[in-house]
CSV table of C-alpha atoms in Angstrom, one decimal:
chain,number,residue,atom,x,y,z
P,1359,MET,CA,-3.0,2.1,20.4
P,1360,THR,CA,-3.0,1.0,16.7
P,1361,ARG,CA,-6.4,1.5,15.2
P,1362,ILE,CA,-7.9,-0.9,12.6
P,1363,LEU,CA,-11.2,-0.4,10.6
P,1364,ILE,CA,-12.7,-3.4,9.3
P,1365,ILE,CA,-15.2,-3.0,6.4
P,1366,GLU,CA,-16.7,-6.3,5.9
P,1367,ASP,CA,-20.4,-7.3,5.3
P,1368,ASP,CA,-19.9,-10.9,6.6
P,1369,VAL,CA,-20.7,-10.2,10.2
P,1370,THR,CA,-19.1,-13.6,11.3
P,1371,LEU,CA,-16.0,-13.1,9.6
P,1372,SER,CA,-15.8,-9.4,10.7
P,1373,ASP,CA,-16.3,-10.5,14.4
P,1374,GLN,CA,-13.8,-13.3,14.1
P,1375,LEU,CA,-11.1,-10.8,12.7
P,1376,ALA,CA,-12.1,-8.2,15.2
P,1377,ASN,CA,-11.9,-10.7,18.1
P,1378,LEU,CA,-8.4,-12.0,16.7
P,1379,LEU,CA,-6.9,-8.4,16.4
P,1380,ARG,CA,-8.3,-7.1,19.5
P,1381,GLY,CA,-6.5,-10.1,21.4
P,1382,GLN,CA,-3.2,-8.8,19.7
P,1383,GLY,CA,-3.7,-5.4,21.3
P,1384,PHE,CA,-5.3,-3.5,18.3
P,1385,ASN,CA,-8.2,-1.0,18.7
P,1386,ILE,CA,-10.8,-2.2,16.3
P,1387,ASP,CA,-13.9,-0.6,14.6
P,1388,GLN,CA,-16.3,-2.3,12.3
P,1389,CYS,CA,-18.6,-1.5,9.5
P,1390,HIS,CA,-20.8,-3.8,7.5
P,1391,ASP,CA,-21.5,-1.7,4.4
P,1392,GLY,CA,-19.6,0.4,2.0
P,1393,GLN,CA,-21.2,3.8,2.6
P,1394,GLN,CA,-20.9,3.6,6.3
P,1395,GLY,CA,-17.3,2.3,6.2
P,1396,LEU,CA,-16.4,5.2,3.8
P,1397,LEU,CA,-17.9,7.9,6.2
P,1398,THR,CA,-16.0,6.2,9.1
P,1399,ALA,CA,-12.9,6.1,7.4
P,1400,LEU,CA,-13.1,9.7,6.3
P,1401,SER,CA,-14.3,11.1,9.7
P,1402,ASP,CA,-11.6,9.4,12.0
P,1403,LYS,CA,-8.1,8.5,11.9
P,1404,PHE,CA,-7.2,4.9,11.4
P,1405,ASP,CA,-3.7,3.3,11.1
P,1406,LEU,CA,-5.0,0.5,8.6
P,1407,ILE,CA,-8.3,-0.3,7.0
P,1408,LEU,CA,-9.3,-3.9,6.0
P,1409,LEU,CA,-11.6,-3.4,3.1
P,1410,ASP,CA,-13.8,-6.2,1.6
P,1411,VAL,CA,-14.5,-6.0,-2.2
P,1412,LEU,CA,-18.2,-7.1,-2.3
P,1413,LEU,CA,-20.0,-4.7,0.1
P,1414,PRO,CA,-23.6,-3.4,-0.1
P,1415,VAL,CA,-24.4,0.1,-0.8
P,1416,ILE,CA,-21.0,0.9,-2.2
P,1417,ASN,CA,-18.5,-1.7,-3.2
P,1418,GLY,CA,-14.9,-1.9,-1.9
P,1419,PHE,CA,-13.4,-0.4,-5.1
P,1420,SER,CA,-15.7,2.7,-4.9
P,1421,VAL,CA,-14.9,3.0,-1.2
P,1422,LEU,CA,-11.1,3.0,-2.0
P,1423,ASN,CA,-11.3,5.3,-4.9
P,1424,GLN,CA,-13.3,8.0,-3.0
P,1425,LEU,CA,-11.0,7.5,0.2
P,1426,ARG,CA,-7.8,7.9,-2.0
P,1427,GLU,CA,-9.0,11.4,-3.2
P,1428,VAL,CA,-8.7,12.6,0.6
P,1429,LYS,CA,-6.5,10.2,2.7
P,1430,GLN,CA,-3.5,7.7,2.1
P,1431,THR,CA,-4.5,5.5,5.0
P,1432,PRO,CA,-3.0,1.9,4.4
P,1433,VAL,CA,-5.6,-0.4,2.9
P,1434,MET,CA,-5.6,-4.1,2.6
P,1435,MET,CA,-8.2,-5.5,0.4
P,1436,LEU,CA,-10.1,-9.0,1.2
P,1437,THR,CA,-10.6,-10.6,-1.9
P,1438,ALA,CA,-12.0,-13.8,-3.3
P,1439,CYS,CA,-9.2,-16.4,-3.8
P,1440,GLY,CA,-7.8,-16.4,-7.2
P,1441,ALA,CA,-9.7,-13.2,-8.1
P,1442,GLU,CA,-6.5,-11.6,-10.0
P,1443,GLU,CA,-8.7,-9.1,-11.7
P,1444,GLU,CA,-9.9,-7.8,-8.4
P,1445,ARG,CA,-6.5,-7.6,-7.1
P,1446,ILE,CA,-5.3,-5.7,-10.2
P,1447,GLU,CA,-8.1,-3.3,-9.9
P,1448,GLY,CA,-7.4,-2.7,-6.2
P,1449,TYR,CA,-3.9,-1.9,-6.7
P,1450,SER,CA,-4.7,0.4,-9.6
P,1451,LYS,CA,-7.0,2.3,-7.4
P,1452,GLY,CA,-4.3,2.7,-4.5
P,1453,ALA,CA,-4.6,-0.6,-2.3
P,1454,ASP,CA,-1.4,-1.4,-0.4
P,1455,ASP,CA,-1.9,-5.0,-0.2
P,1456,TYR,CA,-4.6,-7.8,-0.4
P,1457,LEU,CA,-5.6,-10.8,1.4
P,1458,PRO,CA,-7.3,-13.6,-0.4
P,1459,LYS,CA,-10.4,-15.3,1.2
P,1460,PRO,CA,-10.5,-17.9,2.9
P,1461,PHE,CA,-7.3,-16.8,4.8
P,1462,ASN,CA,-5.2,-18.2,7.8
P,1463,PHE,CA,-5.5,-16.0,10.8
P,1464,THR,CA,-1.7,-16.4,11.4
P,1465,GLU,CA,-1.2,-15.0,7.9
P,1466,VAL,CA,-3.7,-12.1,8.6
P,1467,LYS,CA,-1.5,-11.0,11.7
P,1468,LEU,CA,1.7,-11.3,9.8
P,1469,ARG,CA,0.6,-9.3,6.9
P,1470,ILE,CA,-0.9,-6.6,9.2
P,1471,ASP,CA,2.2,-6.4,11.1
P,1472,ALA,CA,4.3,-6.0,7.9
P,1473,LEU,CA,2.0,-3.4,6.4
P,1474,LEU,CA,2.1,-1.3,9.6
P,1475,ARG,CA,5.8,-1.5,9.6
P,1476,ARG,CA,6.0,-0.3,6.1
P,1477,SER,CA,3.7,2.7,6.9
P,1478,LYS,CA,5.8,3.5,9.9
P,1479,TRP,CA,9.0,3.2,7.7
P,1480,ALA,CA,7.6,5.5,5.1
P,1481,SER,CA,6.8,8.3,7.7
P,1482,GLY,CA,10.2,8.0,9.3
P,1483,ALA,CA,9.1,6.7,12.7
P,1484,THR,CA,11.8,4.1,12.6
P,1485,PHE,CA,14.8,6.0,11.6
P,1486,GLN,CA,16.5,9.0,13.0
P,1487,GLN,CA,18.3,10.1,10.0
P,1488,ASP,CA,18.6,10.1,6.3
P,1489,PHE,CA,15.1,11.7,5.6
P,1490,VAL,CA,15.6,13.5,2.4
P,1491,LYS,CA,16.6,12.0,-1.0
P,1492,LYS,CA,16.8,14.2,-4.2
P,1493,ALA,CA,17.3,13.4,-7.8
P,1494,GLY,CA,17.0,16.3,-10.2
P,1495,ASP,CA,13.7,17.9,-9.9
P,1496,LEU,CA,12.5,15.0,-7.7
P,1497,GLN,CA,12.6,15.3,-3.9
P,1498,LEU,CA,11.4,12.8,-1.3
P,1499,PHE,CA,10.9,13.8,2.3
P,1500,ARG,CA,10.5,10.6,4.5
P,1501,HIS,CA,9.5,12.2,7.9
P,1502,LYS,CA,6.5,13.6,6.2
P,1503,GLN,CA,6.1,11.0,3.5
P,1504,GLN,CA,6.1,13.8,1.0
P,1505,VAL,CA,7.2,13.8,-2.7
P,1506,LEU,CA,7.6,16.8,-4.7
P,1507,TYR,CA,8.5,16.9,-8.4
P,1508,ALA,CA,9.3,20.4,-9.9
P,1509,ASP,CA,7.6,21.9,-6.8
P,1510,GLN,CA,4.4,19.9,-7.4
P,1511,GLU,CA,3.2,17.6,-4.7
P,1512,ILE,CA,2.7,13.9,-5.8
P,1513,ILE,CA,0.4,12.0,-3.4
P,1514,LEU,CA,1.7,8.5,-2.9
P,1515,THR,CA,0.4,5.6,-0.6
P,1516,PRO,CA,3.0,4.4,1.9
P,1517,ILE,CA,4.0,1.5,-0.1
P,1518,GLN,CA,4.3,3.5,-3.3
P,1519,PHE,CA,6.5,5.9,-1.4
P,1520,ARG,CA,8.7,3.1,0.0
P,1521,LEU,CA,9.2,1.8,-3.4
P,1522,LEU,CA,10.3,5.2,-4.8
P,1523,TRP,CA,12.5,5.7,-2.0
P,1524,VAL,CA,14.4,2.4,-2.5
P,1525,LEU,CA,14.5,3.0,-6.3
P,1526,VAL,CA,16.0,6.5,-5.9
P,1527,ASP,CA,18.2,5.4,-3.1
P,1528,ASN,CA,19.7,2.9,-5.6
P,1529,GLN,CA,19.7,5.1,-8.5
P,1530,ASN,CA,21.1,3.8,-11.8
P,1531,GLU,CA,21.2,0.2,-10.2
P,1532,VAL,CA,19.0,-2.6,-11.6
P,1533,LEU,CA,17.0,-3.9,-8.4
P,1534,SER,CA,15.6,-7.4,-8.8
P,1535,LYS,CA,12.1,-8.4,-8.2
P,1536,PRO,CA,12.9,-10.8,-5.3
P,1537,TYR,CA,15.0,-8.0,-3.7
P,1538,LEU,CA,12.2,-5.3,-4.1
P,1539,TYR,CA,9.6,-7.8,-2.8
P,1540,GLN,CA,11.6,-8.2,0.4
P,1541,ALA,CA,12.6,-4.6,0.7
P,1542,VAL,CA,9.3,-3.0,-0.1
P,1543,LEU,CA,6.5,-5.6,0.4
P,1544,GLU,CA,8.4,-7.7,3.0
P,1545,ARG,CA,7.4,-11.1,1.5
P,1546,ALA,CA,9.0,-13.6,-0.8
P,1547,PHE,CA,8.8,-13.1,-4.8
P,1548,SER,CA,6.3,-15.1,-6.6
P,1549,ARG,CA,6.0,-14.8,-10.5
P,1550,TYR,CA,2.2,-15.1,-10.3
P,1551,ASP,CA,2.1,-12.1,-8.0
P,1552,ARG,CA,1.8,-8.8,-10.0
P,1553,SER,CA,1.5,-6.5,-6.9
P,1554,LEU,CA,5.0,-4.9,-7.3
P,1555,ASP,CA,4.3,-4.2,-11.0
P,1556,MET,CA,1.1,-2.4,-10.2
P,1557,HIS,CA,2.5,-0.3,-7.5
P,1558,LEU,CA,5.3,0.7,-9.7
P,1559,SER,CA,3.0,1.5,-12.7
P,1560,ARG,CA,1.0,3.6,-10.4
P,1561,VAL,CA,4.0,5.7,-9.1
P,1562,ARG,CA,5.3,6.0,-12.8
P,1563,LYS,CA,1.9,7.3,-13.8
P,1564,LYS,CA,1.7,9.9,-11.2
P,1565,LEU,CA,5.3,11.2,-11.7
P,1566,VAL,CA,4.9,11.4,-15.6
P,1567,ALA,CA,1.5,13.3,-15.0
P,1568,ALA,CA,3.8,15.8,-13.1
P,1569,GLY,CA,6.2,16.1,-16.0
P,1570,MET,CA,8.8,13.5,-15.4
P,1571,ALA,CA,10.2,11.5,-18.3
P,1572,ALA,CA,8.7,7.9,-18.3
P,1573,GLU,CA,12.2,6.7,-19.3
P,1574,ARG,CA,13.5,7.4,-16.0
P,1575,PHE,CA,11.8,4.1,-14.8
P,1576,VAL,CA,13.4,1.4,-16.7
P,1577,THR,CA,12.1,-2.2,-16.9
P,1578,VAL,CA,15.1,-4.5,-17.4
P,1579,HIS,CA,13.4,-7.7,-18.8
P,1580,GLY,CA,14.3,-10.8,-16.8
P,1581,LYS,CA,16.2,-8.7,-14.2
P,1582,GLY,CA,14.1,-6.2,-12.6
P,1583,TYR,CA,13.8,-2.1,-12.4
P,1584,ARG,CA,16.1,0.8,-12.4
P,1585,PHE,CA,15.3,4.6,-11.8
P,1586,SER,CA,18.0,6.6,-13.7
């Protein structure tokens, strides 16, 4: 059974989410402060974490930052509506998606389903072939969700891995943002949504730190991105 951890200090909202998701067949754990949420996330195995930003003891960004040092569990941040700075900071620390408050519970379910599908895709759970891609010193292994560059392991979140896989799979082709939103994030493109840019920036930063030339990630203004 798919396990989801909800880290949310609003007990009423947390219970509403928990009841909704249990009704959909998910196994739910709940924590109401950042410290307990982090300890729970680190000590057990979850398929997805719903993480509020404004938490007592330790805020959501600190929880995410410490979690990412150890685990790559998919994380959906719960943020205040219109809080663009919160979303940008969340993505920069390794969040996979965000959900602005107040939210529609139908959208919650759809976004969770999409994030879980992307996570399973990255691990190779839904494919039986084509598990390895190579581009010079770069190697991607989908069944283990592992990335190596010059024999150095690069740790990516499931969405970051999927983004890199799609770019490498279409090497030297310009991929439009609308296409990448559908292929990677499974939602329609919005010019006000910077989530794809943040994911790509994070992937580029990690690979450049390992020795890859930054020029291999090309931004084609007005069109999209290309991996060369």
